[in-house]
PDB file of C-alpha atoms and ligand atoms in Angstrom:
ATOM      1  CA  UNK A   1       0.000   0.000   0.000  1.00 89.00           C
ATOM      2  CA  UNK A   2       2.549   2.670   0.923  1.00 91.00           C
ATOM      3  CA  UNK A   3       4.685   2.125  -2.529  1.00 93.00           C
ATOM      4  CA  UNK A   4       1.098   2.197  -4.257  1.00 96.00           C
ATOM      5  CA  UNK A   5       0.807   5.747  -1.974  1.00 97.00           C
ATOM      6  CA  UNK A   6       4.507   6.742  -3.463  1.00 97.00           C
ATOM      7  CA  UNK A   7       3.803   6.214  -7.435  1.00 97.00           C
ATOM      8  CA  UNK A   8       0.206   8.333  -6.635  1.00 98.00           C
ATOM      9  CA  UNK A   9       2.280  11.224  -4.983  1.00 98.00           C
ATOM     10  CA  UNK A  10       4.211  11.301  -7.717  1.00 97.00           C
ATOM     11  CA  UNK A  11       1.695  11.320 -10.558  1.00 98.00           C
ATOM     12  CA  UNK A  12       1.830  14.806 -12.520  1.00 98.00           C
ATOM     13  CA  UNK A  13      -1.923  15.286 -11.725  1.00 98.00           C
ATOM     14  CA  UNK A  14      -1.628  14.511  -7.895  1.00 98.00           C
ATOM     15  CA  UNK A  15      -0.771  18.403  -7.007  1.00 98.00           C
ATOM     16  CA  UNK A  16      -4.187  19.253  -5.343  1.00 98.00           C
ATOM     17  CA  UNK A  17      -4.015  16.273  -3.301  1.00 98.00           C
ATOM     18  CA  UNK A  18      -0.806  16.082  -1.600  1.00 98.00           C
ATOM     19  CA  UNK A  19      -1.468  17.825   1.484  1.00 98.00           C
ATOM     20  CA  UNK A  20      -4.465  18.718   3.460  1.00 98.00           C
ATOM     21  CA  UNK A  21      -6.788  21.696   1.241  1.00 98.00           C
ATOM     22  CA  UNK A  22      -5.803  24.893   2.861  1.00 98.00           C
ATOM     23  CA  UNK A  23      -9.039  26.493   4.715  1.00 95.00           C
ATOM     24  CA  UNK A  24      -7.532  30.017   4.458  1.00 96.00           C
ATOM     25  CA  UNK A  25      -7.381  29.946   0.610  1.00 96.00           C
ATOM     26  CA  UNK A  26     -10.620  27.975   0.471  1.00 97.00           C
ATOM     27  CA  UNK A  27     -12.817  29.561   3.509  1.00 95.00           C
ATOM     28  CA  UNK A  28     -15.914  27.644   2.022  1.00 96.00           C
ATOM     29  CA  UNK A  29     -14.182  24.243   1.925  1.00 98.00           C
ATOM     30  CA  UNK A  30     -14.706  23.377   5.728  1.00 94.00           C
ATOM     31  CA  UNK A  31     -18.237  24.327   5.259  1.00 96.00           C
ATOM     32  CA  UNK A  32     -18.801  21.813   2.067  1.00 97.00           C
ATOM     33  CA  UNK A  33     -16.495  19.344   2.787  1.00 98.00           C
ATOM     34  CA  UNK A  34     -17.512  17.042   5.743  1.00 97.00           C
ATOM     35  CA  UNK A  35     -14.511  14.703   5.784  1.00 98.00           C
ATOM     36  CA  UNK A  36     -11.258  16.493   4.216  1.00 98.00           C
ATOM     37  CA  UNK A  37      -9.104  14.005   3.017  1.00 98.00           C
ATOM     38  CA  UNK A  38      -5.376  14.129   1.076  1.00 98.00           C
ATOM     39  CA  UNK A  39      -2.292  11.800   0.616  1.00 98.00           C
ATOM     40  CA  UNK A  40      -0.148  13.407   3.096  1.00 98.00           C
ATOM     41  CA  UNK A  41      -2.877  12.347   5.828  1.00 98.00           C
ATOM     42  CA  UNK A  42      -3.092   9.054   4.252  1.00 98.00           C
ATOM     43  CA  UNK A  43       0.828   8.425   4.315  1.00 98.00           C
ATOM     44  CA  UNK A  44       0.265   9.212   8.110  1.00 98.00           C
ATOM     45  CA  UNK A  45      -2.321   7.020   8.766  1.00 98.00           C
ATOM     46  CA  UNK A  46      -0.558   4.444   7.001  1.00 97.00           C
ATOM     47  CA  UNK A  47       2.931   4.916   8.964  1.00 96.00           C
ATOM     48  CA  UNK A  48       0.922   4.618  12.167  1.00 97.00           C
ATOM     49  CA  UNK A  49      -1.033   2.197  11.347  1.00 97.00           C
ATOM     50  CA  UNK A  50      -4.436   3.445  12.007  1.00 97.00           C
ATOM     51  CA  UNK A  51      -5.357   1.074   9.043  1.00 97.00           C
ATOM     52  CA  UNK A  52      -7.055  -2.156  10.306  1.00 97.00           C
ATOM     53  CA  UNK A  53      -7.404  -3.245   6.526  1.00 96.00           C
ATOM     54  CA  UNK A  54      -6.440  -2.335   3.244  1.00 95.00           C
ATOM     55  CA  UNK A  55     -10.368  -1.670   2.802  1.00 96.00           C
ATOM     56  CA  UNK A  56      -9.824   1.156   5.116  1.00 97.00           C
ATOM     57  CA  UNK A  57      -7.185   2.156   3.209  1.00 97.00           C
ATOM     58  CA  UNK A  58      -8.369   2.321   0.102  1.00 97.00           C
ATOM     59  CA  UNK A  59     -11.703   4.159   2.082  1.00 98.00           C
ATOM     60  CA  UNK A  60      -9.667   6.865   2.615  1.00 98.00           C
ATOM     61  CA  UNK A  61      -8.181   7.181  -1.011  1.00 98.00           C
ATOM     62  CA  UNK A  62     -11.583   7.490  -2.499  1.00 98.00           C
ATOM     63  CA  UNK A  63     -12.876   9.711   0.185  1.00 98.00           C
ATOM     64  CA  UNK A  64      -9.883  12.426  -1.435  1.00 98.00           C
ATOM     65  CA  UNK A  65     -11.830  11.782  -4.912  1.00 98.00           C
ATOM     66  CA  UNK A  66     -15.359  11.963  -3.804  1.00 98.00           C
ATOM     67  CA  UNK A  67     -14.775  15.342  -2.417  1.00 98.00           C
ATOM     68  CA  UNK A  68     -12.958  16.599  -5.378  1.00 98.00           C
ATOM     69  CA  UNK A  69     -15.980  15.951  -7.165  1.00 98.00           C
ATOM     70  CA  UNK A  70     -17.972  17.625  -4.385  1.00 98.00           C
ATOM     71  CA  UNK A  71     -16.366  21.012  -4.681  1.00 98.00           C
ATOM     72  CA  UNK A  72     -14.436  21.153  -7.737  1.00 98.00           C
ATOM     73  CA  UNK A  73     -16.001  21.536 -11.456  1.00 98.00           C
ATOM     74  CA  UNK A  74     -15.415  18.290 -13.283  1.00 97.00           C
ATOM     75  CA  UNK A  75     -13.502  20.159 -16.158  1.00 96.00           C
ATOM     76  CA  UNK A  76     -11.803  22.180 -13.787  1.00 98.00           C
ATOM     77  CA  UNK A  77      -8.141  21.564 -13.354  1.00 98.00           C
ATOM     78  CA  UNK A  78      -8.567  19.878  -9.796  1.00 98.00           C
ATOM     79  CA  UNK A  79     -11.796  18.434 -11.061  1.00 98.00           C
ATOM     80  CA  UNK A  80     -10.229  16.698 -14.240  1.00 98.00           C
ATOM     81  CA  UNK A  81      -7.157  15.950 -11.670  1.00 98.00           C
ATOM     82  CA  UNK A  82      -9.259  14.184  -9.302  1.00 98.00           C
ATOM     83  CA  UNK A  83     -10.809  11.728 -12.548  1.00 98.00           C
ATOM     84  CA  UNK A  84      -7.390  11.081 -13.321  1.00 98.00           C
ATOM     85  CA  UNK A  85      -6.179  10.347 -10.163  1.00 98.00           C
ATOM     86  CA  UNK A  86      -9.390   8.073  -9.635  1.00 98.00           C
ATOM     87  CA  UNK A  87      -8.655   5.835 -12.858  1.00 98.00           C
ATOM     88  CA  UNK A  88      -4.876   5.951 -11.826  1.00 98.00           C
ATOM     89  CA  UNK A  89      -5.786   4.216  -8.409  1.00 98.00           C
ATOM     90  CA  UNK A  90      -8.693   1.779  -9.509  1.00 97.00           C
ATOM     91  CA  UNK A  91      -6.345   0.388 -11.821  1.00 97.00           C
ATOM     92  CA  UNK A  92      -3.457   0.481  -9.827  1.00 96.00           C
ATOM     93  CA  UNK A  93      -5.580  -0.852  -7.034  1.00 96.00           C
ATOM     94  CA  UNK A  94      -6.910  -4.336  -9.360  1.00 95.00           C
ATOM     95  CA  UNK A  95      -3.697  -4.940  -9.873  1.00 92.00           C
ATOM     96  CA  UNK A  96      -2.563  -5.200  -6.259  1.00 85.00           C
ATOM     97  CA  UNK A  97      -5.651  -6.902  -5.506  1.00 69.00           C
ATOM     98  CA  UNK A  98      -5.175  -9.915  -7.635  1.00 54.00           C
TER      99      UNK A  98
HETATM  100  C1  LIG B 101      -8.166  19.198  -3.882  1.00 84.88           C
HETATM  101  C2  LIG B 101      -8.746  20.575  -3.741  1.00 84.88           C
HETATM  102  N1  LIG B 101     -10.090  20.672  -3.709  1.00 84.88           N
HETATM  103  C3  LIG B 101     -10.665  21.879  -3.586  1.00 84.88           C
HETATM  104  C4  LIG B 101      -9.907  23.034  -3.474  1.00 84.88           C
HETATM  105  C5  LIG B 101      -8.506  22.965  -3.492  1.00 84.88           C
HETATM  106  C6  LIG B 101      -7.916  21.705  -3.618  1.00 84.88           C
HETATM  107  N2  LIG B 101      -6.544  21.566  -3.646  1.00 84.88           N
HETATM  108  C7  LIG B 101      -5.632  22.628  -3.290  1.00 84.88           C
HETATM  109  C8  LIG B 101      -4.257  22.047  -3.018  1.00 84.88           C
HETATM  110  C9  LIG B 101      -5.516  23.690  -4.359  1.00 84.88           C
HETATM  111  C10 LIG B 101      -6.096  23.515  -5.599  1.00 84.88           C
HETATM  112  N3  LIG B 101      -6.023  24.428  -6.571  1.00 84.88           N
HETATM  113  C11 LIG B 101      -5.350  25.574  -6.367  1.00 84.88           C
HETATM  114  C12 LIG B 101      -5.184  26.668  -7.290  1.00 84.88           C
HETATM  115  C13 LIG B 101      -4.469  27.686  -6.783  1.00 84.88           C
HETATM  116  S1  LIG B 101      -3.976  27.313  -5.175  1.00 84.88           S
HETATM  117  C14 LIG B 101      -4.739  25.784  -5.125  1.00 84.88           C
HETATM  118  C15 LIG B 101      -4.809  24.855  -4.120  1.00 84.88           C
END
């Protein structure tokens, strides 16, 4: 899982999801977004292993995408980042899971 983490972080299109969406820049992001989620939090998680399962794990990943989708247009740069991220790790993902 963490090496899976390492090729997404560095993907070209993984910029708005490294670290944690900043609340100053985006005042209206707390508000919309319940559960904030980004790799950097992830890695953490991971090192500490607050993961019981790779389920959880992969919970978390999709959580990032799901609220991309939820506050950024889909043709939007983060918006079409977050769909390419999303195939990246499905397919990435499958492959692991075999
Ligand atoms: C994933 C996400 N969702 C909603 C809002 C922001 C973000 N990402 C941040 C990093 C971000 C995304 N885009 C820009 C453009 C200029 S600064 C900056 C920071």
């Amino acid at each position: 899982m963490l090496n899976l983490l390492g090729e997404m972080e560095c993907h070209e299109h993984a910029w708005p999801f490294l670290v944690p969406v900043n609340t100053k820049q985006f005042p209206q992001y707390r508000k919309v977004i319940k559960s904030p989620m980004d790799l950097s939090t992830i890695k953490r998680k991971l090192q500490d292993s607050s993961y019981k399962c790779k389920e959880e794990f992969a919970q978390d990943v999709r959580l990032i995408f799901s609220n991309c989708e939820e506050f950024n247009e889909d043709y939007s740069p983060v918006g079409r980042a977050g769909h390419t991220m999303r195939q990246f790790f499905e397919l990435k993902w499958n492959q692991t899971e075999q």
